[in-house]
Coordinates of C-alpha atoms and ligand atoms in Angstrom, one line a residue:
M1 CA 93.3 93.9 96.8
C2 CA 90.8 94.0 98.5
G3 CA 90.5 92.4 102.2
I4 CA 87.8 90.8 103.7
V5 CA 86.9 90.7 106.6
G6 CA 84.4 89.2 108.9
Y7 CA 83.0 87.8 113.1
I8 CA 80.6 85.2 114.1
G9 CA 80.5 84.5 117.8
K10 CA 79.4 86.0 121.3
R11 CA 81.1 89.2 121.2
E12 CA 79.9 93.3 119.5
A13 CA 81.2 92.3 115.9
Y14 CA 81.5 95.8 115.7
P15 CA 85.2 96.8 117.1
I16 CA 86.6 93.5 115.4
L17 CA 85.3 94.8 111.9
I18 CA 87.0 97.7 112.0
Q19 CA 90.4 96.9 113.5
G20 CA 90.3 93.9 111.3
L21 CA 90.1 96.5 107.9
H22 CA 92.1 98.8 109.9
R23 CA 95.1 95.7 110.1
L24 CA 94.2 94.6 105.7
E25 CA 94.0 98.5 105.0
Y26 CA 97.3 97.7 103.3
R27 CA 95.0 95.9 100.6
G28 CA 93.7 98.3 99.7
Y29 CA 92.3 101.8 100.3
D30 CA 90.0 104.0 98.4
S31 CA 86.4 102.8 100.5
S32 CA 85.5 100.4 102.7
G33 CA 82.6 99.2 104.8
V34 CA 80.4 96.8 107.2
A35 CA 77.4 94.9 107.0
M36 CA 76.1 94.4 110.5
I37 CA 73.0 91.9 111.3
S38 CA 72.2 94.0 114.3
T39 CA 70.4 93.2 117.8
K40 CA 66.8 94.2 116.1
G41 CA 67.2 92.0 113.2
E42 CA 68.1 94.6 110.7
L43 CA 71.2 94.4 108.0
N44 CA 72.6 97.3 108.2
I45 CA 75.1 98.4 105.8
Y46 CA 77.2 101.9 106.1
K47 CA 79.8 102.5 103.8
S48 CA 82.3 105.2 102.8
K49 CA 84.7 106.3 100.5
G50 CA 88.0 107.1 101.7
K51 CA 90.1 105.3 104.5
V52 CA 88.6 103.0 106.5
D53 CA 88.7 106.1 109.2
A54 CA 86.3 108.0 107.3
L55 CA 83.6 104.8 107.5
E56 CA 84.5 105.1 111.3
H57 CA 83.6 108.6 111.3
Y58 CA 80.7 107.9 109.1
A59 CA 79.0 105.0 111.4
S60 CA 79.9 106.5 114.8
D61 CA 76.2 108.0 115.2
K62 CA 74.4 104.8 113.9
D63 CA 73.3 101.2 115.2
L64 CA 76.4 99.2 115.6
S65 CA 75.0 96.7 117.8
G66 CA 75.1 92.8 116.6
T67 CA 77.2 90.0 116.7
I68 CA 77.5 89.0 113.3
G69 CA 79.0 90.8 110.1
I70 CA 81.3 91.2 107.5
A71 CA 83.5 94.0 106.1
H72 CA 85.7 95.0 104.0
T73 CA 88.4 97.2 102.2
R74 CA 88.3 98.7 98.5
W75 CA 90.7 98.4 95.8
A76 CA 88.6 99.6 92.7
T77 CA 88.6 97.9 89.5
H78 CA 85.4 97.7 88.4
G79 CA 83.6 101.2 89.3
E80 CA 85.4 104.5 90.8
P81 CA 86.0 104.5 94.5
N82 CA 82.6 106.1 95.9
D83 CA 80.5 105.4 98.6
T84 CA 78.2 103.4 96.5
N85 CA 80.5 101.2 94.4
A86 CA 82.0 100.7 97.8
H87 CA 81.0 96.7 99.6
P88 CA 79.2 95.7 101.3
H89 CA 76.2 95.0 98.6
Y90 CA 73.0 94.3 99.8
S91 CA 71.0 91.9 97.2
Q92 CA 67.4 93.3 95.8
S93 CA 65.5 92.1 98.7
K94 CA 68.1 93.8 100.7
R95 CA 68.2 90.6 102.7
L96 CA 71.1 89.2 101.7
A97 CA 75.2 92.0 102.0
L98 CA 77.7 90.3 100.4
V99 CA 81.6 91.4 100.3
H100 CA 83.8 90.7 97.7
N101 CA 87.9 90.0 96.5
G102 CA 88.5 89.4 93.0
T103 CA 87.2 90.0 89.5
I104 CA 84.1 88.3 88.0
E105 CA 84.9 88.0 84.0
N106 CA 81.5 87.4 83.0
Y107 CA 79.5 89.5 84.9
T108 CA 78.2 91.7 82.1
V109 CA 76.7 88.2 81.1
L110 CA 75.4 87.7 84.6
K111 CA 74.2 91.0 84.4
V112 CA 72.2 90.9 81.8
A113 CA 70.4 87.7 82.4
L114 CA 69.3 88.7 86.4
L115 CA 68.3 92.4 84.6
K116 CA 65.7 90.3 82.1
H117 CA 64.7 89.1 85.5
G118 CA 63.8 92.1 87.2
Y119 CA 66.6 92.7 89.7
T120 CA 68.0 96.9 89.6
F121 CA 71.7 97.8 89.8
V122 CA 72.5 100.6 92.1
S123 CA 76.2 100.4 91.3
E124 CA 78.8 99.7 88.8
T125 CA 80.7 96.7 90.2
D126 CA 80.8 93.0 89.8
T127 CA 80.0 92.2 92.7
E128 CA 76.8 93.4 93.0
V129 CA 76.4 90.8 90.3
V130 CA 77.0 87.9 92.6
V131 CA 75.2 89.0 95.5
Q132 CA 71.7 90.0 92.7
L133 CA 72.6 86.2 91.2
I134 CA 72.6 84.4 95.0
E135 CA 69.9 85.5 95.6
Y136 CA 68.2 84.9 92.4
I137 CA 69.5 81.1 92.5
R138 CA 67.7 80.9 96.2
D139 CA 64.4 82.2 95.1
T140 CA 64.1 80.6 92.1
N141 CA 65.5 77.3 94.0
H142 CA 64.0 77.7 97.1
C143 CA 67.5 76.4 98.6
S144 CA 69.5 77.3 100.9
L145 CA 71.8 79.8 101.2
F146 CA 74.3 77.6 101.3
D147 CA 73.2 76.3 97.9
A148 CA 72.5 78.9 96.1
V149 CA 76.1 80.0 96.6
K150 CA 77.8 76.8 95.2
E151 CA 75.1 77.0 92.5
A152 CA 76.2 80.8 91.7
T153 CA 80.4 80.0 92.1
R154 CA 79.2 76.9 89.2
Q155 CA 78.2 79.7 87.3
I156 CA 80.6 83.0 87.5
V157 CA 83.5 83.3 86.0
G158 CA 87.0 85.0 88.0
A159 CA 88.6 84.6 91.3
Y160 CA 86.5 85.7 94.5
A161 CA 86.7 85.6 98.0
I162 CA 82.8 86.2 99.0
A163 CA 81.4 85.8 102.4
V164 CA 77.3 86.1 102.3
I165 CA 75.0 87.1 105.3
D166 CA 71.7 86.6 105.3
K167 CA 68.7 89.7 107.6
E168 CA 67.1 85.6 108.3
N169 CA 69.7 83.8 109.3
P170 CA 72.0 85.6 111.8
D171 CA 73.7 82.8 113.0
Q172 CA 75.2 81.7 109.8
I173 CA 78.4 83.5 106.9
I174 CA 78.6 81.7 103.8
V175 CA 82.4 82.2 102.2
A176 CA 83.5 80.1 99.1
R177 CA 87.2 81.3 97.5
Q178 CA 88.2 80.9 94.2
S179 CA 92.2 82.0 93.0
S180 CA 91.6 85.3 96.0
P181 CA 92.5 84.3 99.5
L182 CA 89.8 83.5 103.0
V183 CA 91.6 82.3 105.7
I184 CA 89.2 81.2 108.7
G185 CA 90.0 81.8 112.5
V186 CA 89.3 79.3 114.7
G187 CA 88.3 80.8 118.4
E188 CA 86.1 79.7 120.9
D189 CA 82.4 79.7 120.1
E190 CA 83.4 81.6 117.6
Y191 CA 85.4 82.6 113.5
F192 CA 87.0 85.1 112.3
I193 CA 87.1 85.8 108.3
A194 CA 89.7 87.4 106.8
S195 CA 91.3 87.9 103.5
D196 CA 94.4 87.0 105.6
A197 CA 95.5 86.0 108.7
T198 CA 96.7 89.4 109.6
P199 CA 93.3 90.5 111.4
I200 CA 93.1 87.1 113.1
I201 CA 95.5 87.0 115.2
E202 CA 95.0 89.2 117.9
Y203 CA 92.4 86.6 119.1
T204 CA 93.3 83.7 117.7
N205 CA 96.5 81.7 116.1
K206 CA 94.2 78.6 114.6
V207 CA 92.9 79.6 111.2
V208 CA 91.6 77.2 108.6
Y209 CA 93.1 78.5 104.6
L210 CA 90.4 77.8 101.9
N211 CA 91.2 75.9 99.1
D212 CA 90.5 76.7 95.5
G213 CA 86.9 75.9 94.7
E214 CA 85.5 75.6 98.1
V215 CA 82.7 76.7 101.0
A216 CA 82.5 76.7 104.4
I217 CA 79.7 77.3 106.4
V218 CA 80.4 79.4 109.4
N219 CA 77.5 78.8 111.7
R220 CA 77.7 80.5 115.2
G221 CA 78.6 77.7 118.0
E222 CA 79.2 74.7 115.7
P223 CA 81.6 73.1 114.0
L224 CA 82.8 74.6 111.2
H225 CA 82.0 72.8 107.4
V226 CA 84.1 73.2 104.4
F227 CA 82.7 71.5 101.3
D228 CA 85.2 71.1 98.3
A229 CA 85.3 71.9 95.0
Q230 CA 83.5 68.7 94.0
G231 CA 80.5 70.1 96.4
E232 CA 81.9 67.1 99.2
S233 CA 82.1 67.9 103.6
K234 CA 85.2 67.8 104.3
D235 CA 85.9 64.8 107.3
C236 CA 89.0 66.8 108.1
I237 CA 90.0 70.0 108.2
D238 CA 93.6 70.9 108.4
I239 CA 93.8 73.2 111.2
T240 CA 96.9 75.4 111.4
E241 CA 98.9 76.8 113.9
L242 CA 100.5 80.5 113.1
R243 CA 103.3 81.7 114.9
M244 CA 102.5 85.5 114.0
S245 CA 102.9 87.9 117.0
I246 CA 100.7 90.7 117.4
E247 CA 103.6 93.2 117.8
E248 CA 104.6 92.5 114.5
L249 CA 101.5 94.5 112.9
E250 CA 102.2 97.1 114.6
K251 CA 104.1 100.3 114.0
G252 CA 106.7 99.5 117.1
G253 CA 107.1 103.4 117.6
Y254 CA 108.2 104.0 114.2
P255 CA 105.6 107.0 112.2
H256 CA 105.3 104.6 108.9
F257 CA 105.6 100.7 109.0
M258 CA 108.0 101.3 105.8
L259 CA 110.6 102.9 108.1
K260 CA 109.5 100.5 110.6
E261 CA 110.3 97.7 108.3
I262 CA 113.4 99.3 105.9
F263 CA 114.9 99.0 110.4
E264 CA 113.9 95.8 110.6
Q265 CA 116.5 94.0 108.3
P266 CA 119.5 93.5 110.3
K267 CA 116.7 91.5 112.1
T268 CA 114.5 90.1 109.7
L269 CA 117.6 88.9 107.7
A270 CA 118.8 87.2 110.9
D271 CA 116.0 85.3 111.0
C272 CA 116.4 84.4 107.6
I273 CA 119.1 82.6 107.9
S274 CA 118.9 81.3 110.6
G275 CA 119.0 77.6 111.5
R276 CA 119.8 77.7 107.5
I277 CA 124.0 78.2 107.2
S278 CA 125.9 77.0 110.2
S279 CA 127.7 78.5 112.3
D280 CA 131.2 78.0 110.9
G281 CA 129.8 78.9 107.5
K282 CA 130.6 75.8 105.9
R283 CA 127.2 74.8 104.9
V284 CA 124.0 75.8 104.2
V285 CA 120.7 73.9 104.4
L286 CA 116.9 74.6 102.8
S287 CA 115.3 71.9 103.2
G288 CA 112.6 72.5 100.4
V289 CA 116.0 72.3 98.0
V290 CA 117.6 69.0 99.8
M291 CA 114.3 67.2 99.5
N292 CA 114.5 67.7 95.4
K293 CA 118.5 67.1 95.4
E294 CA 118.0 65.1 92.4
K295 CA 115.2 68.3 90.7
F296 CA 118.2 70.6 90.8
L297 CA 120.6 68.1 90.0
N298 CA 119.2 67.3 86.7
A299 CA 117.9 70.7 85.8
H300 CA 118.0 72.0 82.3
R301 CA 116.4 75.3 83.1
I302 CA 115.9 77.5 85.9
I303 CA 112.6 79.7 85.1
I304 CA 111.9 82.8 87.8
A305 CA 108.8 84.1 87.6
A306 CA 107.4 87.1 89.6
C307 CA 106.3 91.1 89.6
G308 CA 108.1 94.0 90.9
T309 CA 110.1 94.3 93.3
S310 CA 109.7 90.1 93.5
W311 CA 111.0 90.7 89.5
H312 CA 114.0 92.7 90.7
A313 CA 115.1 90.0 92.8
G314 CA 115.0 87.0 90.2
L315 CA 117.0 89.2 88.7
I316 CA 119.8 89.3 91.5
G317 CA 118.9 85.3 91.7
K318 CA 119.2 85.0 88.0
H319 CA 123.1 86.1 88.3
L320 CA 123.7 84.3 91.6
I321 CA 122.9 81.1 90.1
E322 CA 124.5 81.3 87.2
D323 CA 127.6 82.5 88.8
F324 CA 127.2 79.5 91.1
C325 CA 125.6 76.8 89.5
R326 CA 125.9 76.9 85.9
I327 CA 122.6 76.9 85.1
P328 CA 120.8 78.7 82.8
V329 CA 118.2 80.9 84.4
E330 CA 115.7 83.1 82.3
V331 CA 114.0 85.9 85.1
E332 CA 110.3 86.0 83.8
Y333 CA 107.5 88.6 84.1
A334 CA 104.4 86.4 85.0
S335 CA 102.2 88.5 84.2
E336 CA 103.9 87.8 80.5
F337 CA 105.1 84.4 80.8
R338 CA 101.2 83.6 81.5
Y339 CA 99.8 84.9 78.1
R340 CA 103.2 83.4 76.1
N341 CA 103.2 80.0 75.0
P342 CA 106.4 80.2 76.3
V343 CA 108.2 76.6 76.1
V344 CA 108.7 74.4 79.3
T345 CA 109.4 71.3 79.6
E346 CA 109.6 68.7 82.5
H347 CA 113.7 69.3 82.7
D348 CA 112.6 73.1 84.1
I349 CA 112.7 74.1 87.7
L350 CA 109.8 77.4 87.5
I351 CA 110.8 79.6 91.0
A352 CA 107.6 81.5 91.8
L353 CA 108.8 83.9 93.2
S354 CA 106.4 86.7 96.2
Q355 CA 106.1 88.0 99.1
S356 CA 102.8 87.9 98.9
G357 CA 101.7 84.7 98.0
E358 CA 98.9 85.7 96.8
T359 CA 99.8 88.0 93.3
A360 CA 97.8 86.5 90.3
D361 CA 100.3 86.7 87.7
T362 CA 102.6 84.6 89.6
L363 CA 100.5 81.8 90.7
A364 CA 99.0 81.3 87.0
A365 CA 102.7 81.2 85.9
L366 CA 103.4 78.5 87.7
E367 CA 100.0 76.8 87.2
L368 CA 101.3 76.6 83.7
A369 CA 104.2 74.9 84.3
K370 CA 103.3 72.9 86.3
K371 CA 101.1 71.9 83.6
K372 CA 103.8 71.8 81.4
G373 CA 105.4 69.2 83.2
A374 CA 107.7 71.7 85.1
F375 CA 108.9 71.4 88.9
V376 CA 107.1 74.6 90.2
F377 CA 109.2 75.9 93.7
G378 CA 107.8 78.7 95.9
I379 CA 109.7 81.4 97.5
C380 CA 107.6 83.6 99.5
N381 CA 106.5 85.2 103.1
V382 CA 103.5 85.0 103.4
I383 CA 103.2 81.2 105.3
G384 CA 100.0 79.7 103.5
S385 CA 99.6 81.4 101.2
S386 CA 98.0 80.8 97.4
I387 CA 101.7 80.4 96.2
P388 CA 103.3 77.5 98.7
R389 CA 100.2 75.4 98.4
A390 CA 99.9 75.6 94.5
T391 CA 103.5 74.2 94.2
H392 CA 106.0 71.2 94.4
S393 CA 108.4 71.9 97.4
G394 CA 109.6 76.0 98.8
C395 CA 111.0 77.6 101.1
Y396 CA 109.6 80.7 103.2
I397 CA 111.8 83.8 103.7
H398 CA 111.1 84.5 107.0
V399 CA 110.9 88.2 106.8
G400 CA 107.1 88.2 109.5
P401 CA 104.9 90.6 107.4
E402 CA 105.5 93.4 105.6
I403 CA 102.9 95.8 106.3
G404 CA 103.9 98.8 103.9
V405 CA 102.9 99.0 100.0
A406 CA 106.8 99.3 98.8
S407 CA 108.3 96.0 99.8
T408 CA 111.6 95.9 101.6
K409 CA 112.1 93.4 103.7
A410 CA 110.9 91.0 101.9
F411 CA 113.4 92.0 99.0
T412 CA 116.9 92.1 101.1
G413 CA 115.0 88.2 102.3
Q414 CA 114.3 86.9 98.4
V415 CA 117.6 87.8 97.4
T416 CA 118.9 86.5 100.4
V417 CA 116.9 83.3 99.7
L418 CA 118.0 82.7 96.1
A419 CA 122.3 83.2 97.3
M420 CA 121.5 80.3 99.9
L421 CA 119.8 78.1 97.4
A422 CA 122.4 79.1 94.8
L423 CA 125.4 78.5 97.2
L424 CA 123.5 74.9 98.1
V425 CA 123.2 73.8 94.8
G426 CA 126.0 74.9 93.5
Q427 CA 127.8 72.9 96.3
M428 CA 125.2 69.2 95.5
K429 CA 127.0 69.9 91.9
G430 CA 130.2 70.6 93.1
T431 CA 130.2 74.1 90.7
V432 CA 131.3 76.2 93.7
S433 CA 134.6 75.5 95.8
D434 CA 134.5 75.2 99.0
E435 CA 136.1 77.5 99.5
T436 CA 133.9 80.5 97.7
L437 CA 130.7 78.9 99.4
H438 CA 132.5 79.2 103.0
R439 CA 133.6 82.8 101.8
V440 CA 130.1 83.8 100.5
A441 CA 128.0 82.9 103.6
S442 CA 130.2 83.5 105.8
D443 CA 129.3 87.2 104.2
L444 CA 125.3 86.6 105.0
R445 CA 126.0 85.9 108.4
R446 CA 127.7 89.7 109.0
V447 CA 124.6 90.9 106.6
P448 CA 122.9 91.7 109.7
K449 CA 125.6 93.5 110.9
L450 CA 126.4 95.6 107.8
I451 CA 123.4 96.8 107.8
K452 CA 123.5 98.1 111.0
D453 CA 126.0 100.1 110.3
I454 CA 124.3 101.8 107.0
F455 CA 122.0 103.1 109.6
K456 CA 124.7 105.2 111.3
M457 CA 124.6 107.3 107.8
D458 CA 120.7 107.7 108.2
S459 CA 120.6 111.8 108.8
Q460 CA 123.5 111.9 106.1
I461 CA 120.7 110.5 103.7
Q462 CA 117.8 112.8 105.7
D463 CA 120.2 115.5 104.5
L464 CA 120.5 114.3 101.1
A465 CA 116.6 113.7 100.4
K466 CA 116.1 117.6 100.8
I467 CA 118.5 118.6 99.1
F468 CA 117.1 116.0 96.7
T469 CA 113.5 116.6 97.1
Y470 CA 113.0 119.1 94.2
A471 CA 113.9 116.6 91.3
H472 CA 111.3 115.6 88.7
N473 CA 112.7 112.9 87.1
F474 CA 116.1 110.3 89.0
L475 CA 117.9 107.9 86.7
Y476 CA 119.0 105.5 88.9
L477 CA 122.5 103.6 87.3
G478 CA 124.1 100.1 88.2
R479 CA 125.7 97.4 86.5
G480 CA 126.3 94.0 87.4
Y481 CA 124.3 92.3 90.0
N482 CA 123.6 95.9 91.1
Y483 CA 121.9 96.5 88.0
P484 CA 118.4 95.1 89.4
A485 CA 119.3 96.8 92.3
A486 CA 119.7 100.2 90.2
L487 CA 115.8 99.3 89.2
E488 CA 114.8 98.3 92.7
G489 CA 115.6 101.9 94.1
A490 CA 113.9 103.7 90.9
L491 CA 110.5 101.6 91.9
K492 CA 111.2 101.6 95.6
L493 CA 110.9 106.7 94.6
K494 CA 107.7 106.3 92.0
E495 CA 105.8 104.6 93.8
I496 CA 106.2 106.1 97.1
S497 CA 107.6 109.3 96.3
Y498 CA 105.4 110.0 92.5
I499 CA 108.5 111.4 91.5
H500 CA 109.9 109.8 87.6
A501 CA 112.0 107.4 88.4
E502 CA 113.7 105.5 85.8
G503 CA 116.7 102.1 86.3
Y504 CA 119.0 101.4 83.7
P505 CA 122.5 99.7 83.8
A506 CA 124.8 102.5 83.6
A507 CA 126.6 101.2 79.9
E508 CA 123.3 101.4 78.5
M509 CA 122.5 104.8 78.5
K510 CA 125.0 106.1 76.3
H511 CA 122.4 104.4 73.5
G512 CA 119.5 107.3 74.0
T513 CA 119.1 108.3 77.9
I514 CA 121.9 110.2 78.2
A515 CA 119.9 112.4 76.1
L516 CA 118.1 113.4 79.8
I517 CA 120.6 114.1 81.5
D518 CA 120.8 117.8 82.7
N519 CA 121.5 119.3 86.0
E520 CA 117.7 119.0 86.9
M521 CA 118.1 115.8 86.4
P522 CA 119.9 113.4 89.8
T523 CA 121.3 110.3 88.7
V524 CA 122.2 107.8 91.2
V525 CA 124.9 106.1 90.8
I526 CA 125.8 102.2 92.3
A527 CA 129.0 102.2 91.7
I528 CA 130.9 99.8 94.1
K529 CA 133.9 98.3 93.9
D530 CA 133.5 95.1 91.8
N531 CA 134.5 93.9 88.5
V532 CA 133.1 96.4 86.6
Y533 CA 134.1 98.8 89.2
E534 CA 136.5 100.8 86.4
K535 CA 133.7 100.9 83.9
T536 CA 131.0 102.8 86.4
V537 CA 133.3 105.2 86.9
S538 CA 133.9 106.2 83.0
N539 CA 129.4 106.3 83.1
I540 CA 129.9 108.6 85.8
Q541 CA 132.2 111.0 84.1
Q542 CA 130.4 110.8 81.4
V543 CA 126.9 111.8 83.8
K544 CA 129.3 114.1 85.0
A545 CA 130.4 116.2 81.1
R546 CA 127.2 116.7 80.6
G547 CA 126.6 119.2 83.4
G548 CA 124.3 116.3 85.7
R549 CA 124.7 115.9 89.6
V550 CA 125.4 112.3 90.6
L551 CA 125.3 111.0 94.3
A552 CA 126.7 107.2 94.2
I553 CA 126.1 104.6 96.2
V554 CA 130.4 103.5 96.9
T555 CA 132.0 100.8 98.7
E556 CA 133.7 102.3 101.8
G557 CA 136.6 104.2 101.0
D558 CA 136.5 104.4 97.8
E559 CA 139.2 108.0 97.1
I560 CA 137.9 108.0 92.8
V561 CA 133.9 108.1 92.9
S562 CA 134.2 110.8 95.6
K563 CA 135.9 113.2 93.8
M564 CA 133.9 112.8 91.6
A565 CA 130.0 112.2 92.6
D566 CA 128.7 115.5 94.1
Y567 CA 127.3 113.3 96.5
I568 CA 128.6 109.5 98.2
I569 CA 126.5 107.4 100.6
E570 CA 129.8 104.2 101.6
V571 CA 128.8 100.7 102.4
P572 CA 130.3 98.3 104.1
E573 CA 132.6 95.9 101.8
I574 CA 131.4 92.7 101.2
A575 CA 131.4 89.4 99.0
E576 CA 130.3 91.2 94.7
C577 CA 127.4 88.8 94.7
L578 CA 126.5 90.5 98.1
T579 CA 126.0 94.4 97.5
P580 CA 122.2 94.5 96.1
L581 CA 121.3 93.4 99.8
L582 CA 123.8 96.7 101.2
T583 CA 122.9 98.9 98.2
S584 CA 119.4 99.1 98.3
I585 CA 119.3 100.0 101.9
P586 CA 120.2 103.4 101.3
L587 CA 117.9 103.3 98.6
Q588 CA 115.4 102.6 100.6
L589 CA 115.9 105.7 103.1
L590 CA 116.3 107.7 100.6
A591 CA 113.1 106.9 98.5
Y592 CA 111.2 107.5 101.8
Y593 CA 112.4 110.8 103.4
I594 CA 111.8 112.4 99.8
A595 CA 108.6 110.9 99.9
V596 CA 108.3 112.3 103.5
I597 CA 109.4 115.5 102.8
K598 CA 107.0 115.8 99.5
G599 CA 104.4 114.7 102.4
R600 CA 103.7 112.0 101.0
N601 CA 101.3 108.8 102.4
V602 CA 104.0 106.5 102.5
D603 CA 102.3 102.9 103.5
Q604 CA 99.6 103.2 101.8
P605 CA 100.7 105.4 97.8
R606 CA 97.9 106.7 95.8
N607 CA 97.0 103.7 93.3
L608 CA 98.8 100.7 94.8
A609 CA 98.0 97.7 97.1
K610 CA 100.2 95.4 99.1
S611 CA 99.0 92.2 97.3
V612 CA 97.9 92.0 93.3
T613 CA 94.9 89.1 93.6
V614 CA 93.7 90.7 90.3
E615 CA 95.4 90.7 86.1
Ligands
LIG1 C1 106.7 96.9 94.9 C2 105.8 96.1 95.7 C3 105.6 95.3 94.2 C4 105.8 93.7 94.2 C5 104.5 92.8 93.4 C6 104.9 91.4 93.5 O1 107.2 97.4 96.3 O2 105.3 95.6 96.7 O3 105.8 95.7 93.2 O4 106.5 93.2 94.6 O5 103.5 93.3 94.0 O6 104.3 91.7 94.7 P1 104.6 89.9 95.5 O7 105.9 89.9 96.4 O8 103.5 89.7 96.9 O9 104.0 88.4 94.0

């Protein structure tokens, strides 16, 4: 949701900024821009609607000199995507330039006040208000840029990560953060600023994550100065060493990140379970859980708060935890939970489930639960992101950077961690037998290999995609552990192909949705051999009886559904609770190939952004 990049040092800033924007383009791609202080001392801003390529094209014949600059790729919140609303924004005098990620809630009030002081605005954005406010404060208080930013952050309400430069001081960038992520990379006499570490990693693996309320002075060739929310200078700045590699950020020969990430799953899931399940499959260890054993043993209830795909993984987590731990679990849309007055007590655990660790609603849900006394536990992918830093404890899914906007490997990583958590807590509580733990944990260890087996059907799935691309509506049905997998399959198709798709619990279909079935609308049914297999078979018969076309995901060797369905995809047999880890793979591939045939921009679907840091 908007990406910020900044650079100050000895190198030419422009190539670093542009490369950084490309790396962050998954966060927003409706417009982008750069601001640099040139060798002549001019503050140049170049902006363009559309992708970063459009900006590069626009800027190609401009003065691109300078060793300090800030840049931005936008996902519009205030004002339509166009050149004017794109960031960076100048202040009134054109002395300052600013980029911003987040939303300023009180911007209209501030704008009215600034208009009264003679300020004029060229864009419709909340961001322009911030840069004007900073200039106004600096000019009226005759203070430094740093003091003006500090004072402005006191006056603005909302979420922001900002970076500001001043034409008159080409040796300084001021940055600030509140509820939107900001990372500073520390190099040799140079600093890199970004919304996440991906633009930084090719230059340095030493990073400083700004905390909420912090403002930093990034001076050329000087040590970093970070000031906490109280305005106190921090004597000791935490420098984190990243372990991410640059290869993880490249497409590695695949046409899209999404396809690369789908095919990476055998490796990412092996990494996810590595060191967490013993080689004999008899022990599961998640240190974040073990260290808080008493909390899990005494929990009256677990609430899983998440959004989108993570919410679907959370639904599978509910089944797992209730099955193995006998602890009641509620799965909440974080955006609803945070604005209700939910009953949460100190006997509850809230699990914040998020790939990015930055989703604004999930972060707010966890803060609410924390305030009400719950123990908050994070399951995230992005190391050092806001959610892991706000929780009491947690564990990472360790699937590596997910760049494709449609989540794939993070989903299976989340389900894998939830399965390990359920087994571990169940073992600690004595609600799961050693035999079950051994069976399920051993099957978890087989998952990477079984996913590789599913990939052998890749060309068959491509053929199915050709058959089904005509459809305008799809129905996805599943039951039990695979109802969330059906929801997830439908979401994947919707977001990247723009085909309407609905996920439904198979039996619930007859209470309304069945009215939609005809030979135009394909039904994808997950009909693996589980405890409701016969029921699902009869749901398929109901669809067929109404002329529906059925594509079924079945267990290898199935002889019943394969005779009824128009098409089948087989997945290997595994413990029932782990089946979504396999059934979701062909659904990811199906969505991908349909979207490709339809000519969609798979990695950057319209209107979407990778991490939703605004409400
Ligand atoms: C769908 C997708 C989104 C995210 C959702 C939550 O493919 O990626 O639905 O799952 O925005 O994001 P995180 O998991 O980062 O909190």
